[in-house]
mmCIF file of C-alpha atoms and ligand atoms in Angstrom:
data_model
loop_
_atom_site.group_PDB
_atom_site.id
_atom_site.type_symbol
_atom_site.label_atom_id
_atom_site.label_comp_id
_atom_site.label_asym_id
_atom_site.label_seq_id
_atom_site.Cartn_x
_atom_site.Cartn_y
_atom_site.Cartn_z
ATOM 1 C CA MET A 1 11.497 2.158 -13.550
ATOM 2 C CA PRO A 2 13.360 1.456 -10.254
ATOM 3 C CA THR A 3 14.965 -2.020 -9.751
ATOM 4 C CA ARG A 4 12.937 -4.329 -7.431
ATOM 5 C CA MET A 5 15.608 -6.045 -5.467
ATOM 6 C CA SER A 6 14.179 -9.386 -4.725
ATOM 7 C CA GLY A 7 15.628 -11.093 -1.499
ATOM 8 C CA HIS A 8 14.213 -14.618 -2.732
ATOM 9 C CA GLU A 9 16.544 -14.105 -5.828
ATOM 10 C CA VAL A 10 19.625 -13.404 -3.882
ATOM 11 C CA ALA A 11 18.960 -15.939 -1.166
ATOM 12 C CA LYS A 12 18.714 -18.601 -3.951
ATOM 13 C CA SER A 13 22.108 -17.831 -5.133
ATOM 14 C CA VAL A 14 23.447 -18.039 -1.451
ATOM 15 C CA TYR A 15 21.760 -21.366 -1.264
ATOM 16 C CA ALA A 16 23.501 -22.622 -4.406
ATOM 17 C CA GLU A 17 26.737 -21.456 -3.382
ATOM 18 C CA LEU A 18 26.401 -23.180 0.009
ATOM 19 C CA ARG A 19 25.237 -26.443 -1.594
ATOM 20 C CA GLU A 20 28.320 -26.436 -3.765
ATOM 21 C CA GLU A 21 30.612 -25.733 -0.800
ATOM 22 C CA LEU A 22 29.013 -28.210 1.355
ATOM 23 C CA SER A 23 29.601 -30.982 -1.166
ATOM 24 C CA SER A 24 33.216 -30.426 -0.921
ATOM 25 C CA LEU A 25 33.362 -30.819 2.769
ATOM 26 C CA ALA A 26 34.218 -34.012 4.757
ATOM 27 C CA TYR A 27 31.913 -33.157 7.594
ATOM 28 C CA THR A 28 28.311 -31.808 8.102
ATOM 29 C CA PRO A 29 28.158 -28.603 9.973
ATOM 30 C CA ALA A 30 25.805 -28.565 13.043
ATOM 31 C CA LEU A 31 23.529 -25.829 14.316
ATOM 32 C CA ARG A 32 21.666 -25.615 17.485
ATOM 33 C CA VAL A 33 18.767 -23.097 17.778
ATOM 34 C CA VAL A 34 17.796 -22.395 21.345
ATOM 35 C CA ARG A 35 14.448 -20.969 22.140
ATOM 36 C CA LEU A 36 12.509 -20.211 25.568
ATOM 37 C CA GLY A 37 8.852 -20.355 25.641
ATOM 38 C CA GLU A 38 6.308 -20.303 22.952
ATOM 39 C CA ASP A 39 6.139 -16.675 21.658
ATOM 40 C CA PRO A 40 4.450 -17.235 18.267
ATOM 41 C CA ALA A 41 6.920 -14.992 16.276
ATOM 42 C CA SER A 42 9.850 -16.726 17.963
ATOM 43 C CA VAL A 43 8.272 -20.210 17.342
ATOM 44 C CA SER A 44 7.960 -19.273 13.682
ATOM 45 C CA TYR A 45 11.478 -17.864 13.110
ATOM 46 C CA THR A 46 13.083 -20.713 14.897
ATOM 47 C CA ARG A 47 11.150 -23.299 12.807
ATOM 48 C CA LEU A 48 12.076 -21.510 9.624
ATOM 49 C CA LYS A 49 15.752 -21.491 10.524
ATOM 50 C CA ASP A 50 15.709 -25.098 11.225
ATOM 51 C CA LYS A 51 13.844 -26.031 8.244
ATOM 52 C CA ARG A 52 16.062 -24.296 5.905
ATOM 53 C CA ALA A 53 19.119 -25.577 7.738
ATOM 54 C CA LYS A 54 17.731 -29.267 7.153
ATOM 55 C CA GLU A 55 16.901 -28.523 3.590
ATOM 56 C CA LEU A 56 20.402 -27.426 3.041
ATOM 57 C CA GLY A 57 21.644 -30.647 4.645
ATOM 58 C CA LEU A 58 23.079 -29.379 7.933
ATOM 59 C CA ASP A 59 22.806 -31.241 11.040
ATOM 60 C CA SER A 60 20.194 -28.818 12.928
ATOM 61 C CA ARG A 61 17.929 -28.863 15.831
ATOM 62 C CA VAL A 62 15.703 -26.603 17.739
ATOM 63 C CA LEU A 63 16.246 -26.922 21.598
ATOM 64 C CA ALA A 64 13.011 -25.591 22.781
ATOM 65 C CA LEU A 65 12.907 -25.035 26.509
ATOM 66 C CA PRO A 66 10.044 -23.965 28.909
ATOM 67 C CA GLU A 67 9.523 -20.218 29.433
ATOM 68 C CA GLU A 68 10.388 -20.985 33.152
ATOM 69 C CA THR A 69 13.829 -22.194 32.438
ATOM 70 C CA THR A 70 16.267 -20.417 34.659
ATOM 71 C CA GLN A 71 19.251 -18.368 33.723
ATOM 72 C CA GLU A 72 21.583 -21.015 35.338
ATOM 73 C CA GLU A 73 19.954 -23.744 33.230
ATOM 74 C CA LEU A 74 20.277 -21.929 30.056
ATOM 75 C CA LEU A 75 23.979 -20.968 30.738
ATOM 76 C CA ASP A 76 24.570 -24.672 31.469
ATOM 77 C CA LEU A 77 23.134 -25.687 28.127
ATOM 78 C CA ILE A 78 25.088 -23.160 26.401
ATOM 79 C CA ALA A 79 28.206 -24.328 28.253
ATOM 80 C CA SER A 80 27.534 -27.788 26.973
ATOM 81 C CA LEU A 81 27.144 -26.770 23.445
ATOM 82 C CA ASN A 82 30.338 -24.700 23.644
ATOM 83 C CA SER A 83 32.321 -27.851 24.658
ATOM 84 C CA ASP A 84 30.579 -30.196 22.252
ATOM 85 C CA GLU A 85 33.237 -30.569 19.491
ATOM 86 C CA ASP A 86 30.341 -31.680 17.147
ATOM 87 C CA ILE A 87 28.538 -28.435 17.369
ATOM 88 C CA ASP A 88 29.602 -25.432 15.082
ATOM 89 C CA GLY A 89 26.939 -22.920 15.563
ATOM 90 C CA ILE A 90 24.707 -21.750 18.609
ATOM 91 C CA LEU A 91 21.864 -19.217 18.070
ATOM 92 C CA VAL A 92 19.725 -18.221 21.129
ATOM 93 C CA GLN A 93 16.536 -16.588 19.629
ATOM 94 C CA LEU A 94 15.697 -13.169 21.070
ATOM 95 C CA PRO A 95 13.953 -11.728 22.831
ATOM 96 C CA LEU A 96 14.410 -13.818 25.925
ATOM 97 C CA PRO A 97 12.038 -13.696 29.056
ATOM 98 C CA SER A 98 12.690 -10.836 31.375
ATOM 99 C CA HIS A 99 13.976 -13.112 34.253
ATOM 100 C CA VAL A 100 17.121 -13.972 31.919
ATOM 101 C CA ASP A 101 19.855 -11.397 31.238
ATOM 102 C CA ALA A 102 20.114 -11.453 27.518
ATOM 103 C CA ASP A 103 23.588 -9.809 27.606
ATOM 104 C CA LEU A 104 25.010 -12.347 29.781
ATOM 105 C CA VAL A 105 23.570 -15.135 27.642
ATOM 106 C CA ILE A 106 25.071 -13.587 24.533
ATOM 107 C CA GLU A 107 28.568 -13.382 26.237
ATOM 108 C CA SER A 108 28.356 -16.942 27.388
ATOM 109 C CA ILE A 109 28.419 -18.265 23.742
ATOM 110 C CA ALA A 110 31.779 -19.356 22.485
ATOM 111 C CA PRO A 111 32.579 -16.468 20.019
ATOM 112 C CA GLU A 112 33.633 -18.903 17.297
ATOM 113 C CA LYS A 113 30.145 -20.538 17.357
ATOM 114 C CA ASP A 114 28.324 -17.258 17.681
ATOM 115 C CA VAL A 115 26.513 -17.676 14.257
ATOM 116 C CA ASP A 116 24.309 -14.419 15.140
ATOM 117 C CA GLY A 117 27.454 -12.275 15.421
ATOM 118 C CA PHE A 118 26.165 -10.742 18.724
ATOM 119 C CA HIS A 119 28.938 -11.507 21.011
ATOM 120 C CA PRO A 120 31.258 -8.600 21.995
ATOM 121 C CA PHE A 121 34.145 -10.257 20.592
ATOM 122 C CA ASN A 122 32.496 -10.539 17.085
ATOM 123 C CA VAL A 123 31.131 -6.973 17.402
ATOM 124 C CA GLY A 124 34.691 -5.681 18.267
ATOM 125 C CA ARG A 125 36.173 -7.675 15.411
ATOM 126 C CA LEU A 126 33.458 -6.331 12.970
ATOM 127 C CA TRP A 127 34.575 -2.622 13.939
ATOM 128 C CA THR A 128 38.222 -3.104 13.548
ATOM 129 C CA GLY A 129 37.889 -5.196 10.442
ATOM 130 C CA GLY A 130 39.152 -8.464 11.709
ATOM 131 C CA LYS A 131 37.990 -11.950 11.064
ATOM 132 C CA ALA A 132 34.518 -12.219 12.600
ATOM 133 C CA LEU A 133 31.152 -13.778 12.225
ATOM 134 C CA ARG A 134 28.798 -10.932 11.180
ATOM 135 C CA PRO A 135 25.359 -10.439 12.151
ATOM 136 C CA CYS A 136 22.884 -12.053 9.608
ATOM 137 C CA THR A 137 20.592 -9.226 8.600
ATOM 138 C CA PRO A 138 23.255 -6.554 7.967
ATOM 139 C CA ALA A 139 25.392 -9.103 6.203
ATOM 140 C CA GLY A 140 22.394 -10.102 4.073
ATOM 141 C CA ILE A 141 21.719 -6.521 2.952
ATOM 142 C CA LEU A 142 25.367 -6.082 1.853
ATOM 143 C CA ARG A 143 24.856 -9.109 -0.141
ATOM 144 C CA ILE A 144 21.743 -7.669 -1.818
ATOM 145 C CA LEU A 145 23.546 -4.578 -2.761
ATOM 146 C CA ASP A 146 26.368 -6.521 -4.217
ATOM 147 C CA HIS A 147 24.176 -8.639 -6.146
ATOM 148 C CA PHE A 148 22.438 -5.722 -7.742
ATOM 149 C CA ASP A 149 26.018 -4.090 -8.315
ATOM 150 C CA ILE A 150 25.377 -1.025 -6.030
ATOM 151 C CA ASP A 151 28.423 0.637 -5.385
ATOM 152 C CA LEU A 152 28.991 2.018 -1.914
ATOM 153 C CA GLU A 153 32.603 3.624 -2.324
ATOM 154 C CA GLY A 154 32.282 7.299 -1.276
ATOM 155 C CA LYS A 155 28.469 7.160 -1.202
ATOM 156 C CA GLU A 156 26.258 8.792 1.469
ATOM 157 C CA ALA A 157 24.681 5.813 3.416
ATOM 158 C CA VAL A 158 22.039 6.868 5.934
ATOM 159 C CA VAL A 159 20.808 4.123 8.461
ATOM 160 C CA VAL A 160 17.608 4.909 10.284
ATOM 161 C CA GLY A 161 17.633 2.831 13.485
ATOM 162 C CA ARG A 162 20.406 1.964 15.841
ATOM 163 C CA SER A 163 19.674 -1.549 17.168
ATOM 164 C CA ASN A 164 22.474 -3.994 18.054
ATOM 165 C CA ILE A 165 20.926 -6.570 15.752
ATOM 166 C CA VAL A 166 20.644 -4.230 12.649
ATOM 167 C CA GLY A 167 21.649 -0.513 12.768
ATOM 168 C CA LYS A 168 24.779 -0.473 14.585
ATOM 169 C CA PRO A 169 26.475 -3.670 12.844
ATOM 170 C CA LEU A 170 25.146 -2.210 9.373
ATOM 171 C CA ALA A 171 27.060 0.907 10.048
ATOM 172 C CA ALA A 172 30.149 -0.940 10.656
ATOM 173 C CA LEU A 173 29.796 -2.926 7.429
ATOM 174 C CA LEU A 174 29.015 0.208 5.250
ATOM 175 C CA LEU A 175 31.967 1.985 6.643
ATOM 176 C CA GLY A 176 34.209 -1.153 5.825
ATOM 177 C CA ARG A 177 33.006 -0.681 2.157
ATOM 178 C CA ASN A 178 34.100 3.232 2.289
ATOM 179 C CA ALA A 179 30.702 4.677 2.464
ATOM 180 C CA THR A 180 30.068 7.960 4.404
ATOM 181 C CA VAL A 181 27.813 6.647 7.141
ATOM 182 C CA THR A 182 25.233 8.532 9.081
ATOM 183 C CA VAL A 183 23.098 6.752 11.837
ATOM 184 C CA ALA A 184 19.871 8.486 12.435
ATOM 185 C CA HIS A 185 17.366 7.380 15.177
ATOM 186 C CA SER A 186 14.375 8.417 17.206
ATOM 187 C CA ARG A 187 16.093 11.507 18.873
ATOM 188 C CA THR A 188 17.418 12.763 15.431
ATOM 189 C CA ARG A 189 16.267 16.309 14.574
ATOM 190 C CA ASP A 190 14.712 16.835 11.390
ATOM 191 C CA LEU A 191 15.023 13.131 10.098
ATOM 192 C CA GLY A 192 13.975 14.324 6.637
ATOM 193 C CA ALA A 193 16.866 16.687 6.101
ATOM 194 C CA VAL A 194 19.233 13.668 6.856
ATOM 195 C CA THR A 195 17.555 11.185 4.920
ATOM 196 C CA ARG A 196 17.360 13.355 1.776
ATOM 197 C CA ARG A 197 21.204 13.413 1.792
ATOM 198 C CA ALA A 198 21.278 9.581 1.211
ATOM 199 C CA ASP A 199 22.428 7.904 -1.859
ATOM 200 C CA VAL A 200 21.687 4.537 0.035
ATOM 201 C CA LEU A 201 18.842 4.834 2.588
ATOM 202 C CA ILE A 202 18.258 2.023 5.066
ATOM 203 C CA ALA A 203 15.294 2.099 7.304
ATOM 204 C CA ALA A 204 15.521 -0.394 10.340
ATOM 205 C CA VAL A 205 13.114 1.049 12.927
ATOM 206 C CA GLY A 206 9.910 -1.215 13.080
ATOM 207 C CA ARG A 207 7.597 1.648 12.520
ATOM 208 C CA PRO A 208 5.459 1.743 9.262
ATOM 209 C CA GLY A 209 5.400 5.030 7.493
ATOM 210 C CA THR A 210 8.909 6.140 9.009
ATOM 211 C CA ILE A 211 10.117 7.225 5.523
ATOM 212 C CA THR A 212 7.645 9.002 3.275
ATOM 213 C CA PRO A 213 8.298 10.012 -0.374
ATOM 214 C CA ASP A 214 9.284 13.506 0.515
ATOM 215 C CA MET A 215 12.191 12.050 2.633
ATOM 216 C CA VAL A 216 13.790 10.446 -0.302
ATOM 217 C CA ARG A 217 16.240 11.882 -2.737
ATOM 218 C CA ASP A 218 15.682 11.183 -6.551
ATOM 219 C CA GLY A 219 17.312 8.099 -7.473
ATOM 220 C CA ALA A 220 18.253 6.909 -4.125
ATOM 221 C CA VAL A 221 18.632 3.166 -3.270
ATOM 222 C CA LEU A 222 16.215 2.172 -0.556
ATOM 223 C CA VAL A 223 16.580 -0.800 1.501
ATOM 224 C CA ASP A 224 13.615 -1.690 4.045
ATOM 225 C CA VAL A 225 14.292 -3.756 7.163
ATOM 226 C CA GLY A 226 10.921 -3.214 8.657
ATOM 227 C CA VAL A 227 8.580 -6.039 9.305
ATOM 228 C CA ASN A 228 5.440 -4.615 10.716
ATOM 229 C CA ARG A 229 2.040 -6.363 10.827
ATOM 230 C CA VAL A 230 -0.760 -4.004 9.990
ATOM 231 C CA GLY A 231 -4.204 -5.825 10.116
ATOM 232 C CA ASP A 232 -3.487 -9.057 8.130
ATOM 233 C CA LYS A 233 -0.742 -7.385 5.983
ATOM 234 C CA LEU A 234 3.094 -7.149 6.287
ATOM 235 C CA VAL A 235 4.520 -3.664 5.605
ATOM 236 C CA GLY A 236 7.908 -2.169 5.859
ATOM 237 C CA ASP A 237 9.228 1.171 7.331
ATOM 238 C CA ILE A 238 9.216 2.733 3.802
ATOM 239 C CA GLU A 239 5.999 3.974 2.265
ATOM 240 C CA PRO A 240 5.770 2.140 -1.084
ATOM 241 C CA ALA A 241 4.910 5.369 -2.601
ATOM 242 C CA ALA A 242 8.731 6.250 -1.995
ATOM 243 C CA TRP A 243 9.812 3.421 -4.222
ATOM 244 C CA ASP A 244 8.782 5.450 -7.328
ATOM 245 C CA LYS A 245 11.544 8.079 -6.645
ATOM 246 C CA SER A 246 14.178 5.424 -6.086
ATOM 247 C CA SER A 247 16.639 3.789 -8.550
ATOM 248 C CA ALA A 248 16.357 0.494 -6.667
ATOM 249 C CA TYR A 249 14.417 -0.812 -3.493
ATOM 250 C CA THR A 250 13.804 -3.843 -1.489
ATOM 251 C CA PRO A 251 10.220 -4.630 -1.258
ATOM 252 C CA VAL A 252 8.358 -5.963 1.996
ATOM 253 C CA PRO A 253 7.724 -8.826 2.183
ATOM 254 C CA GLY A 254 10.403 -10.551 -0.129
ATOM 255 C CA GLY A 255 13.215 -8.059 0.245
ATOM 256 C CA VAL A 256 15.680 -8.253 3.324
ATOM 257 C CA GLY A 257 13.632 -10.993 5.017
ATOM 258 C CA PRO A 258 14.582 -13.984 3.107
ATOM 259 C CA MET A 259 18.429 -12.954 3.463
ATOM 260 C CA THR A 260 18.564 -13.346 7.178
ATOM 261 C CA VAL A 261 18.117 -17.069 7.351
ATOM 262 C CA ALA A 262 20.323 -17.557 4.127
ATOM 263 C CA MET A 263 23.130 -15.694 5.982
ATOM 264 C CA LEU A 264 22.616 -17.510 9.215
ATOM 265 C CA LEU A 265 23.392 -20.888 7.299
ATOM 266 C CA ALA A 266 26.355 -19.070 5.472
ATOM 267 C CA ASN A 267 27.628 -18.107 9.083
ATOM 268 C CA THR A 268 27.313 -21.731 10.223
ATOM 269 C CA VAL A 269 29.201 -23.143 7.306
ATOM 270 C CA GLN A 270 31.740 -20.410 7.836
ATOM 271 C CA ALA A 271 32.114 -21.200 11.590
ATOM 272 C CA ALA A 272 32.524 -24.821 10.808
ATOM 273 C CA ARG A 273 35.213 -24.214 8.291
ATOM 274 C CA TRP A 274 37.018 -21.879 10.661
ATOM 275 C CA ARG A 275 36.799 -24.371 13.501
ATOM 276 C CA ARG A 276 37.614 -27.399 11.772
ATOM 277 C CA GLU A 277 40.071 -26.420 9.198
HETATM 278 N N1 GUN B 1 15.363 -11.833 17.024
HETATM 279 C C1 GUN B 1 15.156 -10.938 16.148
HETATM 280 N N2 GUN B 1 16.065 -11.097 15.338
HETATM 281 C C2 GUN B 1 16.997 -11.989 15.687
HETATM 282 C C3 GUN B 1 18.055 -12.564 15.275
HETATM 283 O O1 GUN B 1 18.758 -12.201 14.084
HETATM 284 N N3 GUN B 1 18.803 -13.357 16.075
HETATM 285 C C4 GUN B 1 18.243 -13.887 17.219
HETATM 286 N N4 GUN B 1 18.887 -14.743 17.719
HETATM 287 N N5 GUN B 1 17.064 -13.438 17.550
HETATM 288 C C5 GUN B 1 16.378 -12.330 16.842
#
Protein backbone atom coordinates (compact mmCIF):
# COMPACT_ATOMS: atom_id res chain seq x y z
CA MET A 1 0.00 0.00 0.00
CA PRO A 2 1.37 3.43 -0.89
CA THR A 3 1.83 6.01 1.87
CA ARG A 4 -0.74 8.78 1.73
CA MET A 5 1.26 11.93 2.55
CA SER A 6 -1.13 14.23 4.38
CA GLY A 7 -0.26 17.92 4.16
CA HIS A 8 -2.53 18.58 7.12
CA GLU A 9 -0.36 16.33 9.28
CA VAL A 10 2.86 18.04 8.16
CA ALA A 11 1.36 21.53 8.46
CA LYS A 12 0.38 20.69 12.05
CA SER A 13 4.00 19.94 12.90
CA VAL A 14 5.10 23.21 11.24
CA TYR A 15 2.55 25.18 13.29
CA ALA A 16 3.66 23.42 16.50
CA GLU A 17 7.30 24.38 15.79
CA LEU A 18 6.34 27.95 14.99
CA ARG A 19 4.30 28.27 18.20
CA GLU A 20 7.30 27.09 20.18
CA GLU A 21 9.60 29.50 18.34
CA LEU A 22 7.23 32.44 18.79
CA SER A 23 7.00 31.85 22.52
CA SER A 24 10.72 32.59 22.77
CA LEU A 25 10.58 35.86 20.80
CA ALA A 26 10.35 39.25 22.47
CA TYR A 27 8.39 40.70 19.53
CA THR A 28 5.37 39.80 17.39
CA PRO A 29 6.16 39.27 13.70
CA ALA A 30 3.93 41.38 11.46
CA LEU A 31 2.52 40.35 8.06
CA ARG A 32 0.63 42.49 5.57
CA VAL A 33 -1.31 40.77 2.77
CA VAL A 34 -2.16 43.14 -0.09
CA ARG A 35 -5.03 42.40 -2.47
CA LEU A 36 -6.44 44.38 -5.37
CA GLY A 37 -10.07 43.75 -6.24
CA GLU A 38 -12.46 41.01 -5.20
CA ASP A 39 -11.56 38.00 -7.37
CA PRO A 40 -13.24 35.17 -5.40
CA ALA A 41 -10.19 32.87 -5.35
CA SER A 42 -7.91 35.73 -4.22
CA VAL A 43 -10.41 36.80 -1.54
CA SER A 44 -10.53 33.25 -0.22
CA TYR A 45 -6.73 32.74 -0.25
CA THR A 46 -5.97 36.11 1.39
CA ARG A 47 -8.59 35.49 4.11
CA LEU A 48 -7.13 32.07 4.85
CA LYS A 49 -3.57 33.44 5.09
CA ASP A 50 -4.74 36.19 7.47
CA LYS A 51 -6.84 33.79 9.56
CA ARG A 52 -4.00 31.28 10.03
CA ALA A 53 -1.53 34.09 10.81
CA LYS A 54 -3.83 35.47 13.51
CA GLU A 55 -4.46 31.98 14.96
CA LEU A 56 -0.69 31.65 15.32
CA GLY A 57 -0.55 34.99 17.13
CA LEU A 58 1.09 37.05 14.40
CA ASP A 59 0.17 40.67 13.79
CA SER A 60 -1.63 40.22 10.46
CA ARG A 61 -3.83 42.39 8.28
CA VAL A 62 -5.29 42.15 4.79
CA LEU A 63 -4.98 45.45 2.95
CA ALA A 64 -7.83 45.13 0.44
CA LEU A 65 -7.66 47.86 -2.20
CA PRO A 66 -10.14 48.56 -4.99
CA GLU A 67 -9.59 46.88 -8.36
CA GLU A 68 -9.04 50.36 -9.88
CA THR A 69 -6.05 51.15 -7.63
CA THR A 70 -3.32 52.55 -9.86
CA GLN A 71 0.15 51.07 -10.14
CA GLU A 72 1.57 54.24 -8.58
CA GLU A 73 -0.77 53.98 -5.59
CA LEU A 74 0.19 50.34 -5.08
CA LEU A 75 3.91 51.14 -5.34
CA ASP A 76 3.41 53.96 -2.78
CA LEU A 77 1.74 51.54 -0.37
CA ILE A 78 4.58 49.01 -0.76
CA ALA A 79 7.15 51.77 -0.22
CA SER A 80 5.46 52.71 3.05
CA LEU A 81 5.38 49.05 4.19
CA ASN A 82 9.05 48.69 3.18
CA SER A 83 10.06 51.62 5.38
CA ASP A 84 7.83 50.65 8.32
CA GLU A 85 10.21 49.09 10.87
CA ASP A 86 7.36 47.19 12.52
CA ILE A 87 6.43 45.24 9.37
CA ASP A 88 8.31 41.99 8.71
CA GLY A 89 6.47 40.40 5.79
CA ILE A 90 4.74 41.78 2.69
CA LEU A 91 2.73 39.61 0.30
CA VAL A 92 0.93 40.95 -2.77
CA GLN A 93 -1.67 38.42 -3.88
CA LEU A 94 -1.39 37.38 -7.55
CA PRO A 95 -2.74 37.65 -10.17
CA LEU A 96 -2.90 41.45 -10.29
CA PRO A 97 -5.26 43.37 -12.59
CA SER A 98 -3.81 43.83 -16.09
CA HIS A 99 -3.23 47.59 -15.67
CA VAL A 100 -0.59 46.81 -13.04
CA ASP A 101 2.88 45.46 -13.96
CA ALA A 102 3.24 42.47 -11.60
CA ASP A 103 7.01 42.14 -12.14
CA LEU A 104 7.54 45.78 -11.23
CA VAL A 105 5.42 45.35 -8.10
CA ILE A 106 7.33 42.24 -7.00
CA GLU A 107 10.64 44.04 -7.56
CA SER A 108 9.44 46.96 -5.43
CA ILE A 109 9.08 44.79 -2.31
CA ALA A 110 12.10 44.94 0.01
CA PRO A 111 13.78 41.52 -0.49
CA GLU A 112 14.10 40.99 3.27
CA LYS A 113 10.29 41.35 3.61
CA ASP A 114 9.44 39.32 0.49
CA VAL A 115 7.76 36.36 2.26
CA ASP A 116 6.61 34.90 -1.09
CA GLY A 117 10.26 34.62 -2.18
CA PHE A 118 9.39 36.03 -5.62
CA HIS A 119 11.81 39.00 -5.71
CA PRO A 120 14.71 38.46 -8.16
CA PHE A 121 17.15 38.90 -5.25
CA ASN A 122 15.60 35.92 -3.44
CA VAL A 123 15.28 33.94 -6.69
CA GLY A 124 18.99 34.49 -7.36
CA ARG A 125 19.97 33.52 -3.82
CA LEU A 126 17.82 30.39 -4.13
CA TRP A 127 19.81 29.26 -7.18
CA THR A 128 23.21 30.18 -5.72
CA GLY A 129 22.38 28.46 -2.44
CA GLY A 130 22.54 31.64 -0.32
CA LYS A 131 20.41 32.86 2.55
CA ALA A 132 16.98 33.48 1.02
CA LEU A 133 13.26 33.55 1.68
CA ARG A 134 12.00 30.57 -0.35
CA PRO A 135 8.73 30.37 -2.30
CA CYS A 136 6.09 28.81 -0.05
CA THR A 137 4.67 25.98 -2.17
CA PRO A 138 8.06 24.52 -3.21
CA ALA A 139 9.34 24.88 0.38
CA GLY A 140 6.18 23.09 1.56
CA ILE A 141 6.79 20.22 -0.86
CA LEU A 142 10.31 19.71 0.45
CA ARG A 143 8.97 19.77 3.98
CA ILE A 144 6.44 17.02 3.13
CA LEU A 145 9.15 14.85 1.52
CA ASP A 146 11.40 15.33 4.58
CA HIS A 147 8.56 14.52 6.98
CA PHE A 148 7.94 11.19 5.24
CA ASP A 149 11.69 10.43 5.04
CA ILE A 150 11.90 10.54 1.26
CA ASP A 151 15.54 10.72 0.30
CA LEU A 152 16.35 12.90 -2.71
CA GLU A 153 20.11 12.38 -2.95
CA GLY A 154 20.98 11.13 -6.45
CA LYS A 155 17.32 10.50 -7.30
CA GLU A 156 15.65 11.28 -10.63
CA ALA A 157 13.21 14.12 -9.92
CA VAL A 158 10.90 15.21 -12.71
CA VAL A 159 8.97 18.46 -12.31
CA VAL A 160 6.12 18.96 -14.79
CA GLY A 161 5.41 22.69 -15.04
CA ARG A 162 7.78 25.67 -15.19
CA SER A 163 5.97 28.50 -13.41
CA ASN A 164 7.89 31.10 -11.42
CA ILE A 165 5.74 30.24 -8.38
CA VAL A 166 6.25 26.46 -8.33
CA GLY A 167 8.14 24.65 -11.13
CA LYS A 168 11.28 26.76 -11.40
CA PRO A 169 11.93 27.37 -7.68
CA LEU A 170 11.16 23.72 -6.93
CA ALA A 171 13.81 22.68 -9.46
CA ALA A 172 16.34 24.84 -7.57
CA LEU A 173 15.42 23.31 -4.20
CA LEU A 174 15.59 19.73 -5.54
CA LEU A 175 18.98 20.45 -7.11
CA GLY A 176 20.08 21.79 -3.73
CA ARG A 177 19.26 18.33 -2.33
CA ASN A 178 21.41 16.63 -4.97
CA ALA A 179 18.55 15.21 -7.02
CA THR A 180 18.97 14.89 -10.79
CA VAL A 181 16.32 17.35 -11.93
CA THR A 182 14.34 17.47 -15.16
CA VAL A 183 11.80 20.23 -15.80
CA ALA A 184 9.14 19.21 -18.33
CA HIS A 185 6.43 21.50 -19.70
CA SER A 186 3.75 21.95 -22.33
CA ARG A 187 6.26 21.75 -25.21
CA THR A 188 8.03 18.64 -23.93
CA ARG A 189 8.06 15.86 -26.55
CA ASP A 190 6.83 12.47 -25.29
CA LEU A 191 6.07 13.59 -21.75
CA GLY A 192 5.40 9.98 -20.68
CA ALA A 193 8.92 8.89 -21.59
CA VAL A 194 10.27 11.67 -19.35
CA THR A 195 7.91 11.08 -16.41
CA ARG A 196 8.51 7.32 -16.43
CA ARG A 197 12.14 8.01 -15.50
CA ALA A 198 11.09 9.74 -12.29
CA ASP A 199 11.79 8.41 -8.82
CA VAL A 200 9.99 11.53 -7.63
CA LEU A 201 7.36 12.99 -9.97
CA ILE A 202 5.89 16.41 -9.24
CA ALA A 203 2.99 17.74 -11.30
CA ALA A 204 2.41 21.51 -11.20
CA VAL A 205 0.55 22.29 -14.40
CA GLY A 206 -3.04 23.09 -13.41
CA ARG A 207 -4.66 20.63 -15.82
CA PRO A 208 -6.60 17.57 -14.61
CA GLY A 209 -5.45 14.24 -16.01
CA THR A 210 -1.97 15.48 -16.95
CA ILE A 211 -0.41 12.39 -15.37
CA THR A 212 -2.10 9.07 -16.13
CA PRO A 213 -1.10 5.69 -14.59
CA ASP A 214 0.92 4.64 -17.67
CA MET A 215 3.18 7.69 -17.16
CA VAL A 216 4.28 6.56 -13.68
CA ARG A 217 7.08 4.15 -12.84
CA ASP A 218 6.22 1.46 -10.25
CA GLY A 219 7.18 2.68 -6.78
CA ALA A 220 7.61 6.34 -7.74
CA VAL A 221 6.80 9.12 -5.25
CA LEU A 222 4.01 11.35 -6.57
CA VAL A 223 3.48 14.98 -5.56
CA ASP A 224 0.43 16.77 -6.96
CA VAL A 225 0.40 20.58 -6.89
CA GLY A 226 -2.67 20.90 -9.13
CA VAL A 227 -5.83 22.49 -7.75
CA ASN A 228 -8.49 22.15 -10.41
CA ARG A 229 -12.19 22.64 -9.92
CA VAL A 230 -14.17 20.02 -11.86
CA GLY A 231 -17.87 20.56 -11.21
CA ASP A 232 -18.05 20.92 -7.44
CA LYS A 233 -14.97 18.75 -6.85
CA LEU A 234 -11.29 19.67 -6.40
CA VAL A 235 -8.94 17.43 -8.36
CA GLY A 236 -5.21 17.49 -8.96
CA ASP A 237 -3.08 17.07 -12.10
CA ILE A 238 -2.46 13.37 -11.37
CA GLU A 239 -5.19 10.80 -11.93
CA PRO A 240 -5.91 9.08 -8.59
CA ALA A 241 -5.64 5.72 -10.41
CA ALA A 242 -1.88 6.43 -10.63
CA TRP A 243 -1.56 6.49 -6.82
CA ASP A 244 -1.76 2.68 -6.77
CA LYS A 245 1.52 2.45 -8.69
CA SER A 246 3.33 4.78 -6.29
CA SER A 247 5.18 4.15 -3.04
CA ALA A 248 3.85 7.46 -1.67
CA TYR A 249 1.61 10.26 -2.93
CA THR A 250 0.06 13.56 -1.89
CA PRO A 251 -3.75 13.61 -2.30
CA VAL A 252 -5.79 16.52 -3.62
CA PRO A 253 -7.26 18.07 -1.58
CA GLY A 254 -5.26 17.71 1.64
CA GLY A 255 -1.75 17.24 0.21
CA VAL A 256 0.40 20.19 -0.86
CA GLY A 257 -2.40 22.76 -0.36
CA PRO A 258 -2.29 23.08 3.45
CA MET A 259 1.51 23.51 3.35
CA THR A 260 1.55 26.75 1.37
CA VAL A 261 0.05 28.88 4.14
CA ALA A 262 2.10 27.09 6.82
CA MET A 263 5.32 27.92 4.95
CA LEU A 264 4.20 31.53 4.42
CA LEU A 265 3.94 31.89 8.19
CA ALA A 266 7.30 30.13 8.63
CA ASN A 267 8.78 32.65 6.18
CA THR A 268 7.23 35.53 8.10
CA VAL A 269 8.83 34.35 11.35
CA GLN A 270 12.13 33.77 9.50
CA ALA A 271 12.00 37.27 7.97
CA ALA A 272 11.32 38.78 11.39
CA ARG A 273 14.30 36.97 12.93
CA TRP A 274 16.70 37.90 10.13
CA ARG A 275 15.55 41.54 10.23
CA ARG A 276 15.44 41.98 13.99
CA GLU A 277 18.26 39.81 15.38
N1 LIG B 1 -1.36 33.35 -6.30
C1 LIG B 1 -1.28 32.00 -6.43
N2 LIG B 1 -0.31 31.51 -5.65
C2 LIG B 1 0.25 32.57 -5.01
C3 LIG B 1 1.31 32.68 -4.07
O1 LIG B 1 1.96 31.72 -3.65
N3 LIG B 1 1.58 33.95 -3.64
C4 LIG B 1 0.90 35.02 -4.10
N4 LIG B 1 1.25 36.22 -3.64
N5 LIG B 1 -0.08 34.95 -4.98
C5 LIG B 1 -0.40 33.72 -5.43
